[in-house]
XYZ file of N, CA, C and O in Angstrom:
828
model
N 108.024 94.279 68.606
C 107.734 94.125 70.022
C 106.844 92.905 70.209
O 105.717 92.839 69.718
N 107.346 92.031 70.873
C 106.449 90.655 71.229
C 106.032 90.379 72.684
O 105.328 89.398 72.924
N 106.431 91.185 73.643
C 106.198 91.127 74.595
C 104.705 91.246 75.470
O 104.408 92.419 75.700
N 103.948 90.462 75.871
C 102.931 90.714 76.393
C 102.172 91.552 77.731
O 102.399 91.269 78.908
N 101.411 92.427 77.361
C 100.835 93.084 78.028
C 100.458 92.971 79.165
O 99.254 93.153 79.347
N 101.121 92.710 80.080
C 100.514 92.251 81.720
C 99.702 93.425 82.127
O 100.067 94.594 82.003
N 98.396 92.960 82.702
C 97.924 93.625 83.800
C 97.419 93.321 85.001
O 96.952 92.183 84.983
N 97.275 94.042 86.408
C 96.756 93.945 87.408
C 95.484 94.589 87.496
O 95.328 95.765 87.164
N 94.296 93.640 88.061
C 92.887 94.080 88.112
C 92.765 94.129 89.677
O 92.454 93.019 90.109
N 92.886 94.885 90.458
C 92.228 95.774 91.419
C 90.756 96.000 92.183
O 90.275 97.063 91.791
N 90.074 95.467 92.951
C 89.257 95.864 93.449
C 88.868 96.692 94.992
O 89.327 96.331 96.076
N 87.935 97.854 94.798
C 88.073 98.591 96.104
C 86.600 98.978 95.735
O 86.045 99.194 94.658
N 86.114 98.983 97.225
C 86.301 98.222 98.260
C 85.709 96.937 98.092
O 84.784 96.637 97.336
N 86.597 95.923 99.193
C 85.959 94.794 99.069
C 84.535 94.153 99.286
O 84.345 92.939 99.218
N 83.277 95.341 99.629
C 82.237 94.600 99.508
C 81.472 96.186 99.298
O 81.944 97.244 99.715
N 80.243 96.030 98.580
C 79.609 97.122 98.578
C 78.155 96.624 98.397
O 77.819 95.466 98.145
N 77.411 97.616 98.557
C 76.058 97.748 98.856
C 75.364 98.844 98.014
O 75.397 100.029 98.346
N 74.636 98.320 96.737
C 73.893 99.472 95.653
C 72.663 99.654 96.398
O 71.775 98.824 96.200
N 72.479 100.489 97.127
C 71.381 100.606 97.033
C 71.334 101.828 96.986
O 71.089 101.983 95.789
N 71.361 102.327 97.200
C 71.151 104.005 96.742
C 71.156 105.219 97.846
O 70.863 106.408 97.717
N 71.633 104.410 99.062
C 71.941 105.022 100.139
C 73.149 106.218 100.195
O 73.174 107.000 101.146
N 74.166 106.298 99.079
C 75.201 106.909 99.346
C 76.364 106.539 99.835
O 77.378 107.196 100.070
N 76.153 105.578 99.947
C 77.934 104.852 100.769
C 77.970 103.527 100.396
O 77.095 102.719 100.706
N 79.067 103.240 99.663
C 79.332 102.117 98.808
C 78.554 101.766 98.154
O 78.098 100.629 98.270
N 78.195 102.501 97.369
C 77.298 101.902 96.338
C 77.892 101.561 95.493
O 77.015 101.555 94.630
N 78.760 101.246 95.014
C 79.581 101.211 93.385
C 80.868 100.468 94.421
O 81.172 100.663 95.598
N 81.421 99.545 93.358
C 82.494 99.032 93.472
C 83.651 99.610 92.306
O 83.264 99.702 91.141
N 84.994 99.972 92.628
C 86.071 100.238 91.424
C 86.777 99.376 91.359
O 87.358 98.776 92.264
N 86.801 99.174 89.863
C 87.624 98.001 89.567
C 88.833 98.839 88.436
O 88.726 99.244 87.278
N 89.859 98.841 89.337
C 91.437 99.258 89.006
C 92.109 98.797 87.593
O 92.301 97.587 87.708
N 92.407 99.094 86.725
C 93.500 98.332 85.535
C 94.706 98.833 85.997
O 94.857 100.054 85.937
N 95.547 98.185 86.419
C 97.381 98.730 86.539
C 98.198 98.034 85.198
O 98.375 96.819 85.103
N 98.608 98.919 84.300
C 99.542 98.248 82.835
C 101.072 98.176 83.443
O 101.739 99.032 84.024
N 101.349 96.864 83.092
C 102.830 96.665 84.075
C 103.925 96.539 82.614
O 105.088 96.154 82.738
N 103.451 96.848 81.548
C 104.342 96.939 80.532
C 103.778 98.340 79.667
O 102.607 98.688 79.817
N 104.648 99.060 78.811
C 104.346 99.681 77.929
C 104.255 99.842 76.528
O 104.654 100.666 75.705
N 103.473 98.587 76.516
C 103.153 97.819 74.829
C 101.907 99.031 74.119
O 101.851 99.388 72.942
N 101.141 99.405 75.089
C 99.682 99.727 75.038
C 98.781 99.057 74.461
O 98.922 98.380 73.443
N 97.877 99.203 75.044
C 96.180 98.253 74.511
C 95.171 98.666 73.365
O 94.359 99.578 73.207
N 95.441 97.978 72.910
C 94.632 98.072 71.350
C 93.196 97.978 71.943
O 92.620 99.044 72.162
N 92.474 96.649 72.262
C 90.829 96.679 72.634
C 91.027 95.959 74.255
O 91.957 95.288 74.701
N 89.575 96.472 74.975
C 89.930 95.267 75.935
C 88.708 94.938 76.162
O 87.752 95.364 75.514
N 88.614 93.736 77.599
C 87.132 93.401 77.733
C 86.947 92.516 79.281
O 87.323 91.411 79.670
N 86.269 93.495 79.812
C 85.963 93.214 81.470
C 84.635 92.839 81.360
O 83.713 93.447 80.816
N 84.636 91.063 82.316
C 83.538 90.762 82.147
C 83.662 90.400 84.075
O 84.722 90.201 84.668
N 82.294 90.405 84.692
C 81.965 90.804 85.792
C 81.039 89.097 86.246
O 79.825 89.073 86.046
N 81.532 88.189 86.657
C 81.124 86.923 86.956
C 80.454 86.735 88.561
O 80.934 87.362 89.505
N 79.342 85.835 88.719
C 78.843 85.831 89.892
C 79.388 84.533 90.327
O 80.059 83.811 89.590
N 79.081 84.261 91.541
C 79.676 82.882 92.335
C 79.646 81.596 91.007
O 80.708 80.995 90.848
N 78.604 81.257 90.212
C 78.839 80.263 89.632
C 79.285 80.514 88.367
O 78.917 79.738 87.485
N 79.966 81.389 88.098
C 81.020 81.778 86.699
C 80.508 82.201 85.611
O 81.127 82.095 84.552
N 79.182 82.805 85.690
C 78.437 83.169 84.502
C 78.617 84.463 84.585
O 78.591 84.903 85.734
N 78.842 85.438 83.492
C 79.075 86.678 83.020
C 78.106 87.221 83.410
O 77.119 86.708 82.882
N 77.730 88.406 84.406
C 76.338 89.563 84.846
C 76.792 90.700 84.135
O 75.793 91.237 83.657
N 77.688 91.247 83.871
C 78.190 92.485 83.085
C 79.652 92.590 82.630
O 80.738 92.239 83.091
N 79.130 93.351 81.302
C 80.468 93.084 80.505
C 80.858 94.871 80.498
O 80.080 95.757 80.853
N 82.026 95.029 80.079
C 82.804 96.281 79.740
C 83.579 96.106 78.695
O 84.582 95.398 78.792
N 83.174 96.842 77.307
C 84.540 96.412 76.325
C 84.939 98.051 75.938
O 84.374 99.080 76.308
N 85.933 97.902 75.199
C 85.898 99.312 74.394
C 87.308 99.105 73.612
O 87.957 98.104 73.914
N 87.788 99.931 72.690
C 88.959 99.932 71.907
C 90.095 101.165 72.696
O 89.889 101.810 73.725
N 91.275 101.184 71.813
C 91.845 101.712 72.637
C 92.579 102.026 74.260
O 92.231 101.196 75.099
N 93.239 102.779 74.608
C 93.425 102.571 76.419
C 92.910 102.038 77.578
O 91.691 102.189 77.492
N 93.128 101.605 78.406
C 92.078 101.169 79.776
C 92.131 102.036 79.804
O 92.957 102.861 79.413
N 90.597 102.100 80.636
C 90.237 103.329 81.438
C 90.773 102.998 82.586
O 90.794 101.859 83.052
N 91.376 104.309 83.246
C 91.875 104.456 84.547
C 90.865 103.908 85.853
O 91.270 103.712 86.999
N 89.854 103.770 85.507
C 88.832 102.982 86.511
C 87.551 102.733 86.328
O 86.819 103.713 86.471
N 87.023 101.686 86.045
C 85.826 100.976 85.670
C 84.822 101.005 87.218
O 85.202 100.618 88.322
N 83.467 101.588 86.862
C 82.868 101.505 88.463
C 81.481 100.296 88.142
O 80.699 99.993 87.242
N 81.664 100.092 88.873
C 80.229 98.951 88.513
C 78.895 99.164 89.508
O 79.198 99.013 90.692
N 78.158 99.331 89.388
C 76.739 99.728 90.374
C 75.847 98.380 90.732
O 74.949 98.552 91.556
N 76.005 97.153 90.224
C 75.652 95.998 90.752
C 74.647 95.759 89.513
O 74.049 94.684 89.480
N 74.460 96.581 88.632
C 73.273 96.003 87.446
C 74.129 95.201 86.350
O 75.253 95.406 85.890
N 73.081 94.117 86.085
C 73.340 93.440 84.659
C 73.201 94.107 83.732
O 72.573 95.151 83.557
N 74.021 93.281 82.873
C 73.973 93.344 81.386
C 72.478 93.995 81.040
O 72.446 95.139 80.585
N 71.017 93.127 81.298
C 69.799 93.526 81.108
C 69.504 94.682 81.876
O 68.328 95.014 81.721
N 70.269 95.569 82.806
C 69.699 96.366 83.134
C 68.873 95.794 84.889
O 68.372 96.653 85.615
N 68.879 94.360 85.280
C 68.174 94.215 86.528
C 69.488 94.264 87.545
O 70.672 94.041 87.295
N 68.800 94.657 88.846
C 70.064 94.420 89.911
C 70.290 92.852 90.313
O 69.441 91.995 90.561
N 71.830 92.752 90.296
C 72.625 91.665 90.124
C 72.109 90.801 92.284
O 72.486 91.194 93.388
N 71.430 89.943 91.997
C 71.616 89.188 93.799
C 72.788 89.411 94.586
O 73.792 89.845 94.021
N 72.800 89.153 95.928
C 73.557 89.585 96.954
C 74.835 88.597 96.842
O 74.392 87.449 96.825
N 75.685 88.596 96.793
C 76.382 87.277 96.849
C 77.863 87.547 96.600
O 78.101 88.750 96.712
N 79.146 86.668 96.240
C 80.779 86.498 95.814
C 80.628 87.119 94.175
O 79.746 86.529 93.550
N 81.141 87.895 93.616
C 81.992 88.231 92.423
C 83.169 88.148 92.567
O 83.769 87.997 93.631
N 83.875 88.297 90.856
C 84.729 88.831 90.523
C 84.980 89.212 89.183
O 84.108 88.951 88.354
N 86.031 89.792 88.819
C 85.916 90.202 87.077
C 87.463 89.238 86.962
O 88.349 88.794 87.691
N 86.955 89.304 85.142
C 87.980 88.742 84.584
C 88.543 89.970 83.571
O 87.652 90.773 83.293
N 89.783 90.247 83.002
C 90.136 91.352 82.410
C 90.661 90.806 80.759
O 91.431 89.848 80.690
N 90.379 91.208 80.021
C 91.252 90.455 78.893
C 91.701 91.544 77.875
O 90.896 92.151 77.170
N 92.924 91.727 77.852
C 93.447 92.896 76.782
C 94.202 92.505 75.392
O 95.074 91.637 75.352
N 93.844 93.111 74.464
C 94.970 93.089 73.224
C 96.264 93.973 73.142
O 95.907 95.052 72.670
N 96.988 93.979 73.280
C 97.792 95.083 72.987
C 98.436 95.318 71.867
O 99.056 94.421 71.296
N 98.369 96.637 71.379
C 99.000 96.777 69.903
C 100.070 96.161 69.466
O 100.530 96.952 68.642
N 100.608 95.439 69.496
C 100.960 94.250 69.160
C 100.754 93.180 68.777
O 101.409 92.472 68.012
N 99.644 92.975 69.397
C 98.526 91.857 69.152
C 98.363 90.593 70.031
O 97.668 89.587 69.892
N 99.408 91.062 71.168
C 99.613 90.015 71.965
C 98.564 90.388 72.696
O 98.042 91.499 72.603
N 98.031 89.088 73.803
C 96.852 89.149 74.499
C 97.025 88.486 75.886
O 97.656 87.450 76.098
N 96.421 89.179 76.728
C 96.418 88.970 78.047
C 95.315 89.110 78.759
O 94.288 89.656 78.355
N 95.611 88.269 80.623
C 94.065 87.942 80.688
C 94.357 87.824 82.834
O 94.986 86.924 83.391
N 93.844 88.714 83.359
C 93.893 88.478 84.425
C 92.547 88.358 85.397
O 91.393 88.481 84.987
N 92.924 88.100 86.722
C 91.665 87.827 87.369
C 91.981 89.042 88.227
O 93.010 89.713 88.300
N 90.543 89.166 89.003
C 90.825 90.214 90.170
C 90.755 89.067 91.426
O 90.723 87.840 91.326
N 90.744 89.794 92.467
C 90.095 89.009 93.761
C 88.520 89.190 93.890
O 87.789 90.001 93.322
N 88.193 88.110 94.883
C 86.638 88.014 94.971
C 86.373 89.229 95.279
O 87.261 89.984 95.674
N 84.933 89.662 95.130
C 84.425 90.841 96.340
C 83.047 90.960 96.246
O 82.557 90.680 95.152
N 82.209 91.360 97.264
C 80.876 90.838 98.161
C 80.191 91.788 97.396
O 81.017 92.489 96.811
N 78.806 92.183 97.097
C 77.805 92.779 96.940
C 76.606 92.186 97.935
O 75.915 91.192 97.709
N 76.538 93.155 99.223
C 75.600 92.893 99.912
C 74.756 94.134 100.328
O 75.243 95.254 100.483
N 73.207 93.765 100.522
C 72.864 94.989 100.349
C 71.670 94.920 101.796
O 70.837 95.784 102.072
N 71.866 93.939 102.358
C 71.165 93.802 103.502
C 71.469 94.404 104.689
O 72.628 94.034 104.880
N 71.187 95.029 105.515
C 71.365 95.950 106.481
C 71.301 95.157 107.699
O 70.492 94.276 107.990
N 72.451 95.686 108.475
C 71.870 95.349 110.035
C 70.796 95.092 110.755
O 69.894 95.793 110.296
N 70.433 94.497 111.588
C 68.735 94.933 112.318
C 69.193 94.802 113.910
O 70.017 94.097 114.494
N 68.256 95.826 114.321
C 68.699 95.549 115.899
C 67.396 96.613 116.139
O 66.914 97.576 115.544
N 67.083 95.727 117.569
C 65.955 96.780 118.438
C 66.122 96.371 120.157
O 66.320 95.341 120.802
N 65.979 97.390 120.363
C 66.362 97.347 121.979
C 64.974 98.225 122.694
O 64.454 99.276 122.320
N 64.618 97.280 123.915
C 63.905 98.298 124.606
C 64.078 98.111 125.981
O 64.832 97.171 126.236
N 63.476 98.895 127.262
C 63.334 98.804 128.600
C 61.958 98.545 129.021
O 61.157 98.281 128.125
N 61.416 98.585 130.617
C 60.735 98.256 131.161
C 60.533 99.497 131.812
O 59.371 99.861 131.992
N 61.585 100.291 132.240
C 61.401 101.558 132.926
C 62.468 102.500 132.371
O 63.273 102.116 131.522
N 62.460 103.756 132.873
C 64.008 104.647 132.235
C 63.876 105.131 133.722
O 64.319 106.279 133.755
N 63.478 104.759 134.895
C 64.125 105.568 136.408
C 64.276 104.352 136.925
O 63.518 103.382 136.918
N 65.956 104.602 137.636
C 66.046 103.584 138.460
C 66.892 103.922 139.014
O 67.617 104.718 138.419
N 67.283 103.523 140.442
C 68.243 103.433 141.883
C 69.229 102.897 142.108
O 69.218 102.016 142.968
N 70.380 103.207 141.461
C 71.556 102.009 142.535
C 72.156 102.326 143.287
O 73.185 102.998 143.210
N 71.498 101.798 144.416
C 71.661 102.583 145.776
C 71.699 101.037 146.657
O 71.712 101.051 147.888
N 71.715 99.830 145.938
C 71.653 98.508 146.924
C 70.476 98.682 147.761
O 70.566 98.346 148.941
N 69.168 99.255 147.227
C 67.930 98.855 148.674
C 67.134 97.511 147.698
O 66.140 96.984 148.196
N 67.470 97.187 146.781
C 66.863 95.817 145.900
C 65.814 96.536 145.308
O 64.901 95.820 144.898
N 65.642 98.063 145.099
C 64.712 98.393 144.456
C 65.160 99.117 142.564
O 65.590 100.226 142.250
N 64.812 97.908 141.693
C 65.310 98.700 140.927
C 67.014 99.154 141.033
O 67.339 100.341 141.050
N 67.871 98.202 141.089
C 69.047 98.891 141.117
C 69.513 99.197 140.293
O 70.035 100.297 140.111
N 69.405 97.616 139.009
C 69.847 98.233 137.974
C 68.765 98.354 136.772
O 67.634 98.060 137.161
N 68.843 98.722 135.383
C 67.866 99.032 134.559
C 68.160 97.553 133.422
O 69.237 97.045 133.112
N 67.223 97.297 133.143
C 67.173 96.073 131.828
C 67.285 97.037 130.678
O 66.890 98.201 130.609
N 67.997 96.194 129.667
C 68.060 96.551 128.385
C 67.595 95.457 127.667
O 68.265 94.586 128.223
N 66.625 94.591 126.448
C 66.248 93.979 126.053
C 67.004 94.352 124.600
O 66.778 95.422 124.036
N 68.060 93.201 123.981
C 68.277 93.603 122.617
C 68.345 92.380 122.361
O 68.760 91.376 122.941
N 67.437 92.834 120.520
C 67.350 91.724 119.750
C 67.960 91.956 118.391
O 67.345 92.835 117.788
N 68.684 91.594 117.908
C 69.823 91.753 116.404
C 70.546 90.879 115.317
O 70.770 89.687 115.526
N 70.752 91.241 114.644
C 70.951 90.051 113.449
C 72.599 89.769 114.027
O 73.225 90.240 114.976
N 72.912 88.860 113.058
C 74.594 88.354 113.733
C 75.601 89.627 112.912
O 75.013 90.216 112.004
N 76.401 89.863 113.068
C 77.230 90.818 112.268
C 78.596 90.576 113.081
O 78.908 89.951 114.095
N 79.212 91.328 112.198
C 81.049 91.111 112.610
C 80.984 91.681 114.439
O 81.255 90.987 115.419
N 80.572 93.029 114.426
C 80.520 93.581 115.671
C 79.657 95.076 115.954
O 79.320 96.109 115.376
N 79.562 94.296 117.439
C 77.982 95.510 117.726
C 78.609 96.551 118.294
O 79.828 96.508 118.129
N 78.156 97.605 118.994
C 79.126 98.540 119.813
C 77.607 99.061 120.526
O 76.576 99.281 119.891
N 77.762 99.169 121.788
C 76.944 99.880 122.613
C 77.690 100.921 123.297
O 78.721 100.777 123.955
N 76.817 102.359 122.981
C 77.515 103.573 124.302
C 76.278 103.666 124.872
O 75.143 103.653 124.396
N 76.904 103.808 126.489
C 76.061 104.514 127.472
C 76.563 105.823 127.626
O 77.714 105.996 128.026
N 75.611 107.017 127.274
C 76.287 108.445 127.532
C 75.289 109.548 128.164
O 74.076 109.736 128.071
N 76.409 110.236 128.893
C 75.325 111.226 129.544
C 74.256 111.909 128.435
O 74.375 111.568 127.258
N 73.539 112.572 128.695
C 72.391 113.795 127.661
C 73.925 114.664 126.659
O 73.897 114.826 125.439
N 74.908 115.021 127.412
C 75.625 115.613 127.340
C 76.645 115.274 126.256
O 77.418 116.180 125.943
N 76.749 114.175 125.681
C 77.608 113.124 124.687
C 78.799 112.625 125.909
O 79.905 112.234 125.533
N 78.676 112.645 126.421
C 79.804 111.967 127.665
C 79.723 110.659 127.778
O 78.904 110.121 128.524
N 80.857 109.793 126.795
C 81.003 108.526 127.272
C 81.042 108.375 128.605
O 81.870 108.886 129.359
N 79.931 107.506 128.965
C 80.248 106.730 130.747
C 80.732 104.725 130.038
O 81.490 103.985 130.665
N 80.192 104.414 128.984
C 80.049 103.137 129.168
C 80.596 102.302 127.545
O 80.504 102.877 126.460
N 80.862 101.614 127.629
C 80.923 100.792 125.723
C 80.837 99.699 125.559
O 81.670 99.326 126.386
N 80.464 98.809 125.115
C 80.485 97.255 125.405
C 80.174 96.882 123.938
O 79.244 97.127 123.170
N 81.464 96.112 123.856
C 81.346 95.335 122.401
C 80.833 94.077 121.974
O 81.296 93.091 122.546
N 79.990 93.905 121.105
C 79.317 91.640 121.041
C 80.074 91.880 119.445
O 80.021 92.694 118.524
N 80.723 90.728 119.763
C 80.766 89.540 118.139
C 79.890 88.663 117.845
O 79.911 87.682 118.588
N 79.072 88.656 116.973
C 78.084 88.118 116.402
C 76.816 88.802 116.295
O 76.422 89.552 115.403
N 76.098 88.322 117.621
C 74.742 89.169 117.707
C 75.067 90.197 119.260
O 75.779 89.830 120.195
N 74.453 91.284 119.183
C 74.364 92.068 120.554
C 73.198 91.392 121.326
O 72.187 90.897 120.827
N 73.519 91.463 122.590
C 72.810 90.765 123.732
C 72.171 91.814 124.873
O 72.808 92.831 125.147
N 70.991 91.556 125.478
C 70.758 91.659 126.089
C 71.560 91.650 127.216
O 72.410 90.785 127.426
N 71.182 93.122 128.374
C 72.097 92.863 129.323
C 71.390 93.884 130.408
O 70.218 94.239 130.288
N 72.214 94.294 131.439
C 71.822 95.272 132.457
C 72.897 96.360 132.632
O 74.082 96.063 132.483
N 72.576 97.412 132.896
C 73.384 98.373 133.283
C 73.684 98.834 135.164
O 72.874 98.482 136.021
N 74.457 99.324 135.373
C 74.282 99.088 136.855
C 74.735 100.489 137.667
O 75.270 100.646 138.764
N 74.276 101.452 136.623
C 74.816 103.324 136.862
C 76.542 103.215 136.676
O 77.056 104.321 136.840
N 77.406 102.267 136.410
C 79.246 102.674 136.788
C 79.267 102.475 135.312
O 78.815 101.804 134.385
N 80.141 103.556 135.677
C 81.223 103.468 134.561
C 82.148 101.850 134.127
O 81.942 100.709 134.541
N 83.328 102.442 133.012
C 84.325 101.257 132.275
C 84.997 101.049 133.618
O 85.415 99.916 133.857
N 85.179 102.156 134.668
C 86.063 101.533 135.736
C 85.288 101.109 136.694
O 85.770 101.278 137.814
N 83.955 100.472 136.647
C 83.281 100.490 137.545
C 83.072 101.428 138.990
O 82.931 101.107 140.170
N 83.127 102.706 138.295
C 82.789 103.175 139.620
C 81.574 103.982 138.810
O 81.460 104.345 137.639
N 80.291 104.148 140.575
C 78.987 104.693 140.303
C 79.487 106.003 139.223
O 80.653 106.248 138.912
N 78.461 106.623 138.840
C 78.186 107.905 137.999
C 77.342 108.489 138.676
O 76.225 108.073 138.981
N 77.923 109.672 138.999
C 76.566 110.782 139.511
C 75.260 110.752 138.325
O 75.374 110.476 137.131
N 73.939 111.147 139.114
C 72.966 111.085 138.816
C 72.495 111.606 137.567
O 73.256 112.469 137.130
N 71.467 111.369 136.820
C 71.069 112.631 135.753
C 70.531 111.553 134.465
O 70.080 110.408 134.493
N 70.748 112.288 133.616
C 70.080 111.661 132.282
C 71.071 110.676 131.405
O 72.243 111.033 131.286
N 70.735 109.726 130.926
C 71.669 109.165 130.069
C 71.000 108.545 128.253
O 69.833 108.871 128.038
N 71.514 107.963 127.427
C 71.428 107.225 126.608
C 71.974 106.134 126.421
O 72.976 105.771 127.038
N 71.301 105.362 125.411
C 71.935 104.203 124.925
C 72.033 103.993 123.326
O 71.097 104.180 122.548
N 72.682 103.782 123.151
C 72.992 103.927 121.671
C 73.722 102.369 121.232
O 74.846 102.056 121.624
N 72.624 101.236 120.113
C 73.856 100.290 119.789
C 73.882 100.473 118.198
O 72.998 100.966 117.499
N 74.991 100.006 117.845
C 74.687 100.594 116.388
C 75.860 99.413 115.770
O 76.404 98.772 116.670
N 76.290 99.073 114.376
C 76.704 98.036 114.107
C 76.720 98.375 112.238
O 75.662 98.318 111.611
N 77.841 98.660 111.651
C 78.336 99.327 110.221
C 78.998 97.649 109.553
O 79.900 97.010 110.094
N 78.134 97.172 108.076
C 78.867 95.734 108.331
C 79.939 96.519 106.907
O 79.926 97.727 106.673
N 80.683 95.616 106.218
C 82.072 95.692 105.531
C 81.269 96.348 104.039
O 82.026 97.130 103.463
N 79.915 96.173 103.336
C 79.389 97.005 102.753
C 78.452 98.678 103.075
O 77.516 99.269 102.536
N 79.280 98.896 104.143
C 78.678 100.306 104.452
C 77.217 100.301 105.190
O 76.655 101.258 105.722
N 76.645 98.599 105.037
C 75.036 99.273 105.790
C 75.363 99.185 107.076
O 76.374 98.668 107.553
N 74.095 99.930 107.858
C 74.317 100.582 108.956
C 73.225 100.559 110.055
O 72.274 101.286 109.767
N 73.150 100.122 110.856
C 72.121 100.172 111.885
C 71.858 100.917 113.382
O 72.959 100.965 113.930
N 71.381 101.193 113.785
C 71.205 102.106 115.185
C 70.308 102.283 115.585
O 69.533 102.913 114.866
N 69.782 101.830 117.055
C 68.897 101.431 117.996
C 69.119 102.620 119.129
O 70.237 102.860 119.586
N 68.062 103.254 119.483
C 68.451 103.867 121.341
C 67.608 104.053 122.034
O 66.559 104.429 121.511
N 67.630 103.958 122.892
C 66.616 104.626 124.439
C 67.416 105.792 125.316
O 68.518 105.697 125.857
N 66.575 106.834 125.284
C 66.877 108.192 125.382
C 66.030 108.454 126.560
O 64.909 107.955 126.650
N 66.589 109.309 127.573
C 65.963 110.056 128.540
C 65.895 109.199 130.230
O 65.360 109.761 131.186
């Protein structure tokens, strides 16, 4: 048998965040064997943006069905925020040898930021120029996308408003998405903003 061992290296998900929060912390990195030579030894090495090896994986025998990586080096320190990828290199009992790349993928571990506040939580829109509508003051880092709900006490969407980049400051004016008023009573505000490594942010003014 002379045929060489192809494989596909796999990564999911494309960006993760170790920190110890519980959600994406670990990245999996996939082996798919596209021949059935089988693998004698292999050896996954884990490269940062400028091509230097942060962690290696070797072992004899089969791939493992899935390699997880937690963002630490070789030494044991956590690896900086930044572009990876792995390189895969197998023997197969045969002795033939093969060598694939994965696609890039992010390790970021920085979180959203956002803070919002008011000036008052009672106000009138009733058109007498008093107080019609209420200020919202928001200040936030840039991210893919923000999401604001306005909702009754009750969880009752009245309102949603989406920013690309950073969330903005704005006013509310008691109506609803179809612009029409909302009967009276209590509401919230809620902005909150999940980036592609799972961190997560959320701001509100209540009551």
């Amino acid at each position: 048998n002379t045929g060489t061992t192809e494989v596909i290296l796999t990564v999911q998900p494309p960006a993760f965040s170790p920190n110890g929060d519980g959600v994406q912390d670990t990245v999996a990195l996939t082996p798919v064997i596209k021949s059935n030579s089988g693998v004698a030894s292999y050896d996954l090495q884990i490269k940062d943006g400028t091509g230097a090896t942060v962690k290696t994986f070797s072992g004899t025998g089969n791939l493992p069905s899935r390699i997880s990586w937690n963002g630490l080096a070789d030494n044991g320190e956590r690896c900086v925020d930044g572009m990876y990828s792995a390189v895969l290199e197998t023997v197969s009992k045969n002795g033939s040898f093969a060598k694939t790349h994965s696609q890039p993928f992010t390790m970021d571990t920085v979180a959203p930021a956002v803070d919002v506040t008011t000036p008052y939580l009672l106000f009138s829109p009733d058109g007498d120029g008093n107080k019609d509508v209420i200020d919202f003051t928001v200040k936030s880092s840039v991210e893919e996308k923000w999401v604001g709900r306005i909702e009754r006490d009750n969880g009752t969407l009245i309102q949603e408003i989406v920013w690309e980049g950073a969330a903005e400051s704005f006013q509310w004016d008691g109506t609803n998405d179809s612009g029409n008023l909302v009967d009276d009573g209590k509401f919230k505000l809620t902005i909150s903003s999940q980036d592609a490594a799972g961190n997560k942010a959320v701001a509100s003014v209540t009551g």
